[in-house]
Coordinates of C-alpha atoms in Angstrom, one line a residue:
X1 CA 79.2 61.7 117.1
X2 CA 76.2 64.1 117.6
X3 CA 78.6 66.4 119.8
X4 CA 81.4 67.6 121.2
X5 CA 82.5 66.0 125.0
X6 CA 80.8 67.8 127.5
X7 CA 82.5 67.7 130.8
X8 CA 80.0 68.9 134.1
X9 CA 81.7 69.4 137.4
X10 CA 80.3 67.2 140.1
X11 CA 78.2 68.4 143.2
X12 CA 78.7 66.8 145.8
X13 CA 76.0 66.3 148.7
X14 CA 75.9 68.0 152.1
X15 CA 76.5 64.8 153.9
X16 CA 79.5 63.7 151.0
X17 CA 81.3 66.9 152.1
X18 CA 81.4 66.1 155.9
X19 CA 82.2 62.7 155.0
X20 CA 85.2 63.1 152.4
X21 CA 88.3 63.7 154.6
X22 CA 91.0 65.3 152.1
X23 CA 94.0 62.6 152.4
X24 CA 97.8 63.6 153.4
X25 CA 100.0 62.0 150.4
X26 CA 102.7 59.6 152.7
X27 CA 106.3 61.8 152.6
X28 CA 108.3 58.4 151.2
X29 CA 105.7 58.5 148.0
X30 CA 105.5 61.2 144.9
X31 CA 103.2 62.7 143.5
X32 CA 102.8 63.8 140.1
X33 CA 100.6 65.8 138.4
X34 CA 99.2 66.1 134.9
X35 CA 101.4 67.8 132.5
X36 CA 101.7 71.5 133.0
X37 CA 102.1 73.6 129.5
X38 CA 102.7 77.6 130.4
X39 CA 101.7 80.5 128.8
X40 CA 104.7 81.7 126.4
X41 CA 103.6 85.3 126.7
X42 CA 104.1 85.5 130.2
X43 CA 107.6 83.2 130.2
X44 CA 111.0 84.2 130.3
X45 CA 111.9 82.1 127.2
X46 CA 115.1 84.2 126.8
X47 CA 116.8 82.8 129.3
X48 CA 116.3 79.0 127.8
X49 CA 118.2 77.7 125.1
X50 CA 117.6 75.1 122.2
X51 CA 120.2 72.9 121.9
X52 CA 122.1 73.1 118.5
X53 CA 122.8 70.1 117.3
X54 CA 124.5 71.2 114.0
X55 CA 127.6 72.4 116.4
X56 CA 127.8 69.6 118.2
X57 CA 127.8 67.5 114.8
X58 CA 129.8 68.9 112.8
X59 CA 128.8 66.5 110.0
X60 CA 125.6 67.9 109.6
X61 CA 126.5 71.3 110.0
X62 CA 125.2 71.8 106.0
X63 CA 122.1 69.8 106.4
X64 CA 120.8 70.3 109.7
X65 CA 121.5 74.4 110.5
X66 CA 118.6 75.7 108.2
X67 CA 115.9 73.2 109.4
X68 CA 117.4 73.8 113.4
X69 CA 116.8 77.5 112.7
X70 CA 113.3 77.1 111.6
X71 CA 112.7 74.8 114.8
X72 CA 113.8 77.4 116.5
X73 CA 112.0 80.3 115.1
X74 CA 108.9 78.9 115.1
X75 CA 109.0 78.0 118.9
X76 CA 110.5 80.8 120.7
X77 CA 109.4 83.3 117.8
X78 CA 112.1 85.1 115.0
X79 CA 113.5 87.4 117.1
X80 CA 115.2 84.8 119.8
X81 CA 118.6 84.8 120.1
X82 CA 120.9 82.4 118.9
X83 CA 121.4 79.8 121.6
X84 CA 125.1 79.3 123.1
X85 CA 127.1 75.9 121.9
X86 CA 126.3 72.8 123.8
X87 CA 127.9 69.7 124.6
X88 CA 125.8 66.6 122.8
X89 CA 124.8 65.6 126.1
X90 CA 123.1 68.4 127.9
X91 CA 119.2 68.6 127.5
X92 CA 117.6 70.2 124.9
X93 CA 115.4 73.0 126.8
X94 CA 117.8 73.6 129.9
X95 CA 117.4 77.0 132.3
X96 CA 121.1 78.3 131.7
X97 CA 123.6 76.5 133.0
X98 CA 123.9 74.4 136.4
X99 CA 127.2 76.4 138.3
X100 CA 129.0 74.9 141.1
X101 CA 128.2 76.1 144.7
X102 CA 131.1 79.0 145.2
X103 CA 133.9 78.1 147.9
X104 CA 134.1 81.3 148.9
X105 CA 132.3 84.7 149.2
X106 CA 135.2 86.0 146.8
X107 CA 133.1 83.0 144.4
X108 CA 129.8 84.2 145.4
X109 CA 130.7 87.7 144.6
X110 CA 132.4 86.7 141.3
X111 CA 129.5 84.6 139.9
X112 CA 126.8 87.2 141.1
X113 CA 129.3 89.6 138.9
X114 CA 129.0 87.2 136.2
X115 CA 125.1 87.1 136.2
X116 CA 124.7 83.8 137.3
X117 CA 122.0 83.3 139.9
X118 CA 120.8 80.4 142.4
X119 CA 117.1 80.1 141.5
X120 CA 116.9 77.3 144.1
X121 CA 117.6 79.3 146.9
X122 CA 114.1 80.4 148.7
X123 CA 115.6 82.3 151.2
X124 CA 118.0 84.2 149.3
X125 CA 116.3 87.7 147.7
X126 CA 115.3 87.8 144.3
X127 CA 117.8 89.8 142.6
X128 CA 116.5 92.2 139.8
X129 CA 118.3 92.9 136.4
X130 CA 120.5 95.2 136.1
X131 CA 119.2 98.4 134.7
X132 CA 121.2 99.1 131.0
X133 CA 123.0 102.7 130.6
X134 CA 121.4 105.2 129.1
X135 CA 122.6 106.1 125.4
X136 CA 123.4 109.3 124.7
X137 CA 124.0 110.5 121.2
X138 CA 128.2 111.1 120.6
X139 CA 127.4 113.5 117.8
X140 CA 125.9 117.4 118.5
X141 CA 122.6 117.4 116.4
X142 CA 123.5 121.0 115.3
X143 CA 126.4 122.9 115.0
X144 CA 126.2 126.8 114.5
X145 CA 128.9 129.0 113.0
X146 CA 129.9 131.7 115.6
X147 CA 132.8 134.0 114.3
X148 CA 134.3 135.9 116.5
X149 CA 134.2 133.8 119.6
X150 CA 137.0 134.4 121.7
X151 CA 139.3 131.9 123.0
X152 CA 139.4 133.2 126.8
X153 CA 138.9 131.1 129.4
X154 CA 137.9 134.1 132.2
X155 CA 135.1 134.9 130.0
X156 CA 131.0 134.1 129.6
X157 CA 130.0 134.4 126.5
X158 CA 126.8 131.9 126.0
X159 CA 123.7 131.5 128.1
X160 CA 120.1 130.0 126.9
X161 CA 117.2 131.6 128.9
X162 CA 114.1 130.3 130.5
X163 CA 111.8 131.3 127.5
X164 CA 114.7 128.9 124.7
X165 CA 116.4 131.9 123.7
X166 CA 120.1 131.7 123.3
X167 CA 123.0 135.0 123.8
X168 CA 126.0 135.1 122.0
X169 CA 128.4 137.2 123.1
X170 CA 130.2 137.9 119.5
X171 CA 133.0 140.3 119.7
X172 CA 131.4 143.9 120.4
X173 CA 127.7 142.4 119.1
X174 CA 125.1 140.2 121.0
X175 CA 123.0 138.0 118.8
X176 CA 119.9 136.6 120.0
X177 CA 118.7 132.7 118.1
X178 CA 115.9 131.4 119.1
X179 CA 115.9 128.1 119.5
X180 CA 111.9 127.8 118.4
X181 CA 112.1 129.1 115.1
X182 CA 115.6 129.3 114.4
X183 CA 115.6 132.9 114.4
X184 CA 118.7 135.4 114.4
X185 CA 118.3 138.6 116.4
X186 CA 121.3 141.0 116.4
X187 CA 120.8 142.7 119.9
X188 CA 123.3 145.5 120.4
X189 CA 126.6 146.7 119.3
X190 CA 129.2 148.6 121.7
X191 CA 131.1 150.3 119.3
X192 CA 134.6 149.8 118.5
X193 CA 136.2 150.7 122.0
X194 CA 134.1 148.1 123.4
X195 CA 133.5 144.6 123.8
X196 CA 131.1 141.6 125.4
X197 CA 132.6 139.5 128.0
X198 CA 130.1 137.9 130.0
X199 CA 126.3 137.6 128.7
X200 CA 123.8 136.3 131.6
X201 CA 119.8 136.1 131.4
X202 CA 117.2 136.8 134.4
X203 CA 115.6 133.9 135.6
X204 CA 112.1 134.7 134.3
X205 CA 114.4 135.1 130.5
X206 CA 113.0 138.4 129.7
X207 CA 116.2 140.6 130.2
X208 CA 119.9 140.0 129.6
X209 CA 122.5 141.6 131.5
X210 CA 125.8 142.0 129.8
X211 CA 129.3 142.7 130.8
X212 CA 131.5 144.8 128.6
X213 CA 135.5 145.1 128.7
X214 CA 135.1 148.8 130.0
X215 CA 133.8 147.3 133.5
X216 CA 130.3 148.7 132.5
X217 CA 127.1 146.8 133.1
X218 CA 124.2 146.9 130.8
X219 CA 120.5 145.7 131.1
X220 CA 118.9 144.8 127.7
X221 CA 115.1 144.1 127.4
X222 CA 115.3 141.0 124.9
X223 CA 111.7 141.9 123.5
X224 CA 112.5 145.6 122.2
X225 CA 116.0 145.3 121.6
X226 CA 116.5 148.1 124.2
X227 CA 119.0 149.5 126.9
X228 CA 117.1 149.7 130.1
X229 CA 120.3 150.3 132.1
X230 CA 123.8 151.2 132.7
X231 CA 125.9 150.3 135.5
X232 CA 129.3 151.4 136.1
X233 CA 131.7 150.5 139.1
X234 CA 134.2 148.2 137.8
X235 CA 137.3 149.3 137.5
X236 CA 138.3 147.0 134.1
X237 CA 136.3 144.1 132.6
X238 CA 133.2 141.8 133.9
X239 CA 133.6 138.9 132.8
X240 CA 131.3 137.2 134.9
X241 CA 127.4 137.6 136.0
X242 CA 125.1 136.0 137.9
X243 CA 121.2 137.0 138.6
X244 CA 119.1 135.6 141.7
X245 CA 115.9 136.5 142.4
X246 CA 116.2 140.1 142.5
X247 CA 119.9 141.2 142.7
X248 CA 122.6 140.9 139.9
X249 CA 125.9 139.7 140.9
X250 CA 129.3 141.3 138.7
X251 CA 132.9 139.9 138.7
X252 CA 135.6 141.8 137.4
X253 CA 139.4 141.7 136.9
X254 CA 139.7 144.3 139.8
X255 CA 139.2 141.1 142.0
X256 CA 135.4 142.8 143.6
X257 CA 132.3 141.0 143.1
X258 CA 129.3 144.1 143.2
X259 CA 125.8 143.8 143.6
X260 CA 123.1 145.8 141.6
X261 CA 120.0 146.1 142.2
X262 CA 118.0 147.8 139.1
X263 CA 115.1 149.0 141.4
X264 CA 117.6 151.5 142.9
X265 CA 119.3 154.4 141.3
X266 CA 122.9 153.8 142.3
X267 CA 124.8 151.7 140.4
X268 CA 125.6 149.0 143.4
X269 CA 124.6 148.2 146.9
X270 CA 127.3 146.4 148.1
X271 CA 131.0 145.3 147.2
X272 CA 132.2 141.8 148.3
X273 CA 136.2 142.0 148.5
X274 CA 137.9 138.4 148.8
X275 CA 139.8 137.6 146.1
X276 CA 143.0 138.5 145.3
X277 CA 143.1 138.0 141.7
X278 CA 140.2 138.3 139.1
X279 CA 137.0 136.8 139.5
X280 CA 135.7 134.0 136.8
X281 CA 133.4 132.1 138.5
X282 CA 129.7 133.2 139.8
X283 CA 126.7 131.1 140.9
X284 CA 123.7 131.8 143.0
X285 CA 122.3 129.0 144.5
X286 CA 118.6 127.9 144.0
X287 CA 117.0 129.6 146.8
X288 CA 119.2 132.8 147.0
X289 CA 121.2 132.1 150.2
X290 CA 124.3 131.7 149.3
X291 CA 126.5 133.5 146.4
X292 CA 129.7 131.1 145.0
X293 CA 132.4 132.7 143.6
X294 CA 135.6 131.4 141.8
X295 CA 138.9 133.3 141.1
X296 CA 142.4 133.5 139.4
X297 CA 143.7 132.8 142.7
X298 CA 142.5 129.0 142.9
X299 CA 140.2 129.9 146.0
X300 CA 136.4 129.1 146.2
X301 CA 134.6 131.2 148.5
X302 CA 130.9 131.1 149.6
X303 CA 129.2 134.3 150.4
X304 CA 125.7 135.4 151.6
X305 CA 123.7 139.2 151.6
X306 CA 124.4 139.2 156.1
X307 CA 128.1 139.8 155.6
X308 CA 130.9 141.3 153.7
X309 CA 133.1 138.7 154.9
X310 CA 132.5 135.0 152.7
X311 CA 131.6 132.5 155.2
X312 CA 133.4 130.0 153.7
X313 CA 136.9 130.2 151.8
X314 CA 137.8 126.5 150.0
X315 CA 141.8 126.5 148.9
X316 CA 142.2 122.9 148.0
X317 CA 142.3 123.7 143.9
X318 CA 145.6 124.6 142.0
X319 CA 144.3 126.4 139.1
X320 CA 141.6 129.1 138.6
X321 CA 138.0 128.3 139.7
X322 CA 135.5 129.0 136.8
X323 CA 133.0 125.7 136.7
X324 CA 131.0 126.3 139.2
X325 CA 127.0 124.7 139.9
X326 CA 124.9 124.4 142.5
X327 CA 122.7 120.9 142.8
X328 CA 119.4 120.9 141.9
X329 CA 118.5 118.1 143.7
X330 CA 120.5 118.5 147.3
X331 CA 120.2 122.2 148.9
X332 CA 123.8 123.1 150.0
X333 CA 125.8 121.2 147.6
X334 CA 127.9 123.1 145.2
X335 CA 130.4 121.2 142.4
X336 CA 133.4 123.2 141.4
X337 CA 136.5 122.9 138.6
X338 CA 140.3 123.9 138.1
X339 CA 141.8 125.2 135.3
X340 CA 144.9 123.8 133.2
X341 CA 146.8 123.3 136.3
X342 CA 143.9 121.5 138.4
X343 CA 143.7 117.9 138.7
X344 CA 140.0 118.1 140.2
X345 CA 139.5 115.1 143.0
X346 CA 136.2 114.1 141.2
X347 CA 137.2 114.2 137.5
X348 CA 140.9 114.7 137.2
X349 CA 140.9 117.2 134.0
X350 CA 140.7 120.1 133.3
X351 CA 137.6 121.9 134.0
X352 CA 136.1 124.6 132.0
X353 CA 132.6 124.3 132.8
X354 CA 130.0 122.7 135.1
X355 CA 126.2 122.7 134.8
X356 CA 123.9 120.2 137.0
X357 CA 120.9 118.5 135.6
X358 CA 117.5 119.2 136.4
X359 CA 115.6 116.2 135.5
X360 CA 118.3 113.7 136.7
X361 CA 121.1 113.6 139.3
X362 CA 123.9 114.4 136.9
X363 CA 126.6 116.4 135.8
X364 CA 128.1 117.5 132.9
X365 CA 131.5 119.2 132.2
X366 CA 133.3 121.1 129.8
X367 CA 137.1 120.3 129.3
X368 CA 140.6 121.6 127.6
X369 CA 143.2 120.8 126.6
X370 CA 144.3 118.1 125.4
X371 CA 141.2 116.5 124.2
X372 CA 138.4 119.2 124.4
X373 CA 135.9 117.0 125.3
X374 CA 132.4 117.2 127.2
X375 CA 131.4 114.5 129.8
X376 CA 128.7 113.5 131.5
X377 CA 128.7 112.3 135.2
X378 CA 126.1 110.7 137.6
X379 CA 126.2 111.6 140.8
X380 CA 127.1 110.8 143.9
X381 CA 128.6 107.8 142.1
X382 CA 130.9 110.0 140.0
X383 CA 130.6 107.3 137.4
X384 CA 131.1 108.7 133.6
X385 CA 127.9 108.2 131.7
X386 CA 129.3 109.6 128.5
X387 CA 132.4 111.0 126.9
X388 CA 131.6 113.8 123.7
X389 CA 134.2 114.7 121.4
X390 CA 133.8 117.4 118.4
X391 CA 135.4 120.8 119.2
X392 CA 139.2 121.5 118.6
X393 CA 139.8 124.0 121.2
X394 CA 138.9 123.8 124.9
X395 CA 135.2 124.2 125.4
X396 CA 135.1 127.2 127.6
X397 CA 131.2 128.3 127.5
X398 CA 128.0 125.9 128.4
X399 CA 124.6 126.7 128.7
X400 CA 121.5 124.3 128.9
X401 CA 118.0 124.6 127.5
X402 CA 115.2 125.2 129.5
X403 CA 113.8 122.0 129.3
X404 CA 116.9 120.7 130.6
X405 CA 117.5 117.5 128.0
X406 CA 120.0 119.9 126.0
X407 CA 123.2 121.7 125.9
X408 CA 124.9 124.2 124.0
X409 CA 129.0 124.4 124.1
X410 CA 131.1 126.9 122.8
X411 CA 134.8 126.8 121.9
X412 CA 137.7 129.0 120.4
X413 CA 137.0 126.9 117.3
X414 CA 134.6 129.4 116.5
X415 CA 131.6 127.3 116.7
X416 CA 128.5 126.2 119.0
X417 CA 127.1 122.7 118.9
X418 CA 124.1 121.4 120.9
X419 CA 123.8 118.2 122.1
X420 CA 120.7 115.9 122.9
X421 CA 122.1 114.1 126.2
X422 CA 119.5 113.9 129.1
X423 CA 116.4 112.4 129.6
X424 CA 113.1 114.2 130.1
X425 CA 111.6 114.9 133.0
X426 CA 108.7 112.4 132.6
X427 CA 109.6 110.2 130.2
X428 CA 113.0 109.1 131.6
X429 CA 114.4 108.0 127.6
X430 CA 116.5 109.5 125.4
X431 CA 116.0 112.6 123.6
X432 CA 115.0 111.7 119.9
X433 CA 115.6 115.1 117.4
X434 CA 113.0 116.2 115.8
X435 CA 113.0 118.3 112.4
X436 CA 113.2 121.5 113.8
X437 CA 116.4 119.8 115.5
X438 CA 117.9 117.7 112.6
X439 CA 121.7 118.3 112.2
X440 CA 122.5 120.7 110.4
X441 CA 125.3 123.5 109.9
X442 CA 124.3 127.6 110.3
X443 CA 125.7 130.9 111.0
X444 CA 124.8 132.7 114.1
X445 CA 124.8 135.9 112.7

């Protein structure tokens, strides 16, 4: 042949067109069409099956199963998965499997459960598939050595700053280790008569406040290694802080919450009086309004700078309040935990800790005895993302890095471990380490 077949589309005259009167196919006839062969790429081949015919002969199970696997490999690709066994009688490319109109809604529900769909049904909405849980990581990507770190559940001893710097409140020492360069900075030493029981940053990370067993409170500037400040009023230890915007909120074991202000001379500017046993728990909530405070005395109560009264006094827990967080993502809603003696109504443990995401809506918590283990929650669901075991003693001190997709716990065990276990803000996937990251085992001083 001197060419290929050339096929020109007809044009049809003016007067054809008004003359041609498209015909209405009769409803008793069929029509049928030429065949129809789809575009793989854009198919949802994984949800047909080839039938196997080695397991429904079992006689030519030897014979027929390598050359059925290369049939099947070279039509849906290596990767498919193995297709589910068959009777001899079904078809060989089948959409699932054909399931029985349910009896009941009970049925409906049951199958829907089961992932089985009516495709039929035009009226019924397309359902979408279900999204798969996110992996976190059940091992801590680093672990540091941290000597010295008391066992105390009333105290604060960790925080990681704005600018990815973590304190370590070590016995009478604060260490500095940056999380950038690995970097150990030994901040200050109290002396022998004294020692660190709660360590909190500013917001902007450039100054750390500290709280000594003396009832003093100190301001360090992180940068120079040096005291800027020393605030007294306390009558025996702080073992809690908590910094907004301008004002730095002290709890102590003489049951008084103080406020300093560090652009004033005196050492407070007002004393909040509400709890009848120490104070362990201290949260400001994200746009200054409202001050939360947990005590020894199982209460919760919710203060604000207009009155020396709190404005809100919660009783329902049986242990000491500590875990405390205020949501990032709904103003006005504040998470708290119980101790030992607590059975919390949202995650029936023991609480030692509670810190809110920032780039999802989730929780995470710190827990004792018996199984010392830290869990992830997603809110308002309350459904348990992840469960994260490694420390043999309660995990009484969490802090979280700036970027919010890590965490740093602390135990009596005498170490710190940091865990990769939320997303990113843009990206939505799991953290993967890097080499600055890669697990490893240091000292923290």
């Amino acid at each position: 042949m001197a060419g290929g077949l050339r096929l020109d589309p007809a044009v049809a005259s003016p007067a054809r067109l008004l003359l041609d009167v498209p015909k209405t196919p009769s409803p008793s006839k069929t029509t049928y069409s030429d065949r129809f062969i789809p575009c793989r790429s854009s198919s949802r081949l994984h949800n047909f099956a080839l039938l196997d015919r080695d397991r429904a002969s079992p006689s030519s199970t030897t014979d027929d199963a390598p050359y059925s696997r290369l049939l099947r490999a070279e039509i849906f690709g290596p990767d498919s998965p193995s297709p589910a066994p068959s009777s001899p009688n079904t078809n060989l490319f089948r959409f699932k499997t054909d399931h029985p109109s349910p009896k009941s809604p009970f049925a409906a529900s049951a199958a829907a459960t089961a992932g089985h769909y009516d495709c039929t049904a035009g009226s019924a909405e397309s359902s979408t598939p279900r999204k798969p849980p996110r992996k976190v990581p059940k091992t801590p990507h680093k672990v540091l050595d941290a000597p010295s770190l008391q066992d105390d559940f009333y105290l604060n001893l960790v925080d990681w700053s704005s600018q990815n710097t973590l304190a370590v409140g070590l016995g009478n020492c604060v260490y500095l280790w940056s999380a950038s360069n690995c970097k150990v900075t030994k901040l200050c030493d109290l002396g022998p008569r004294d020692s660190v029981c709660a360590v909190h940053w500013t917001r902007e990370g450039s100054y750390l406040a500290i709280g000594t067993s003396l009832g003093d409170v100190q301001i360090w500037d992180s940068s120079r290694c040096k005291r800027i400040r020393n605030m007294g009023g306390h009558q025996t230890r702080t073992g809690v802080l908590a910094w907004s915007s301008r004002i730095l909120s002290s709890g102590s074991r003489d049951k008084n919450i103080l406020q300093h202000d560090i652009r004033v001379p005196s050492d407070y500017i007002s004393k909040f009086s509400g709890h009848r046993s120490e104070v362990c728990g201290l949260k400001w909530s994200h746009d200054d309004r409202e001050l939360a405070s947990g005590g020894n005395d199982n209460q919760l109560l919710v203060w604000n700078q207009r009155s020396q009264q709190p404005i809100l006094r919660l009783t329902e827990h049986t242990a000491a309040v500590k875990a405390i967080a205020w949501s990032p993502h709904q103003q006005g809603l504040l998470a708290s935990g119980g101790g030992t003696a607590d059975r919390c109504i949202r995650f029936w443990n023991t609480v030692c800790n509670l810190a809110w995401c920032k780039n999802v809506n989730e929780l995470v918590s710190t827990h004792g005895y018996s199984q010392n283990q830290i869990m992830v929650w997603k809110y308002p669901s309350m459904s348990k993302v992840a469960t994260l075991t490694g420390h043999t003693l309660r995990v009484l001190y969490l802090a979280m890095s700036p970027d919010g997709q890590t965490i740093v716990t602390g135990a009596g065990d005498e170490t710190l471990r940091f865990w990769n276990i939320f997303p990113s803000m843009k990206t939505q996937a799991p953290v993967r380490d890097i080499g600055l990251w890669s697990f490893s085992r240091s000292h923290i001083r």
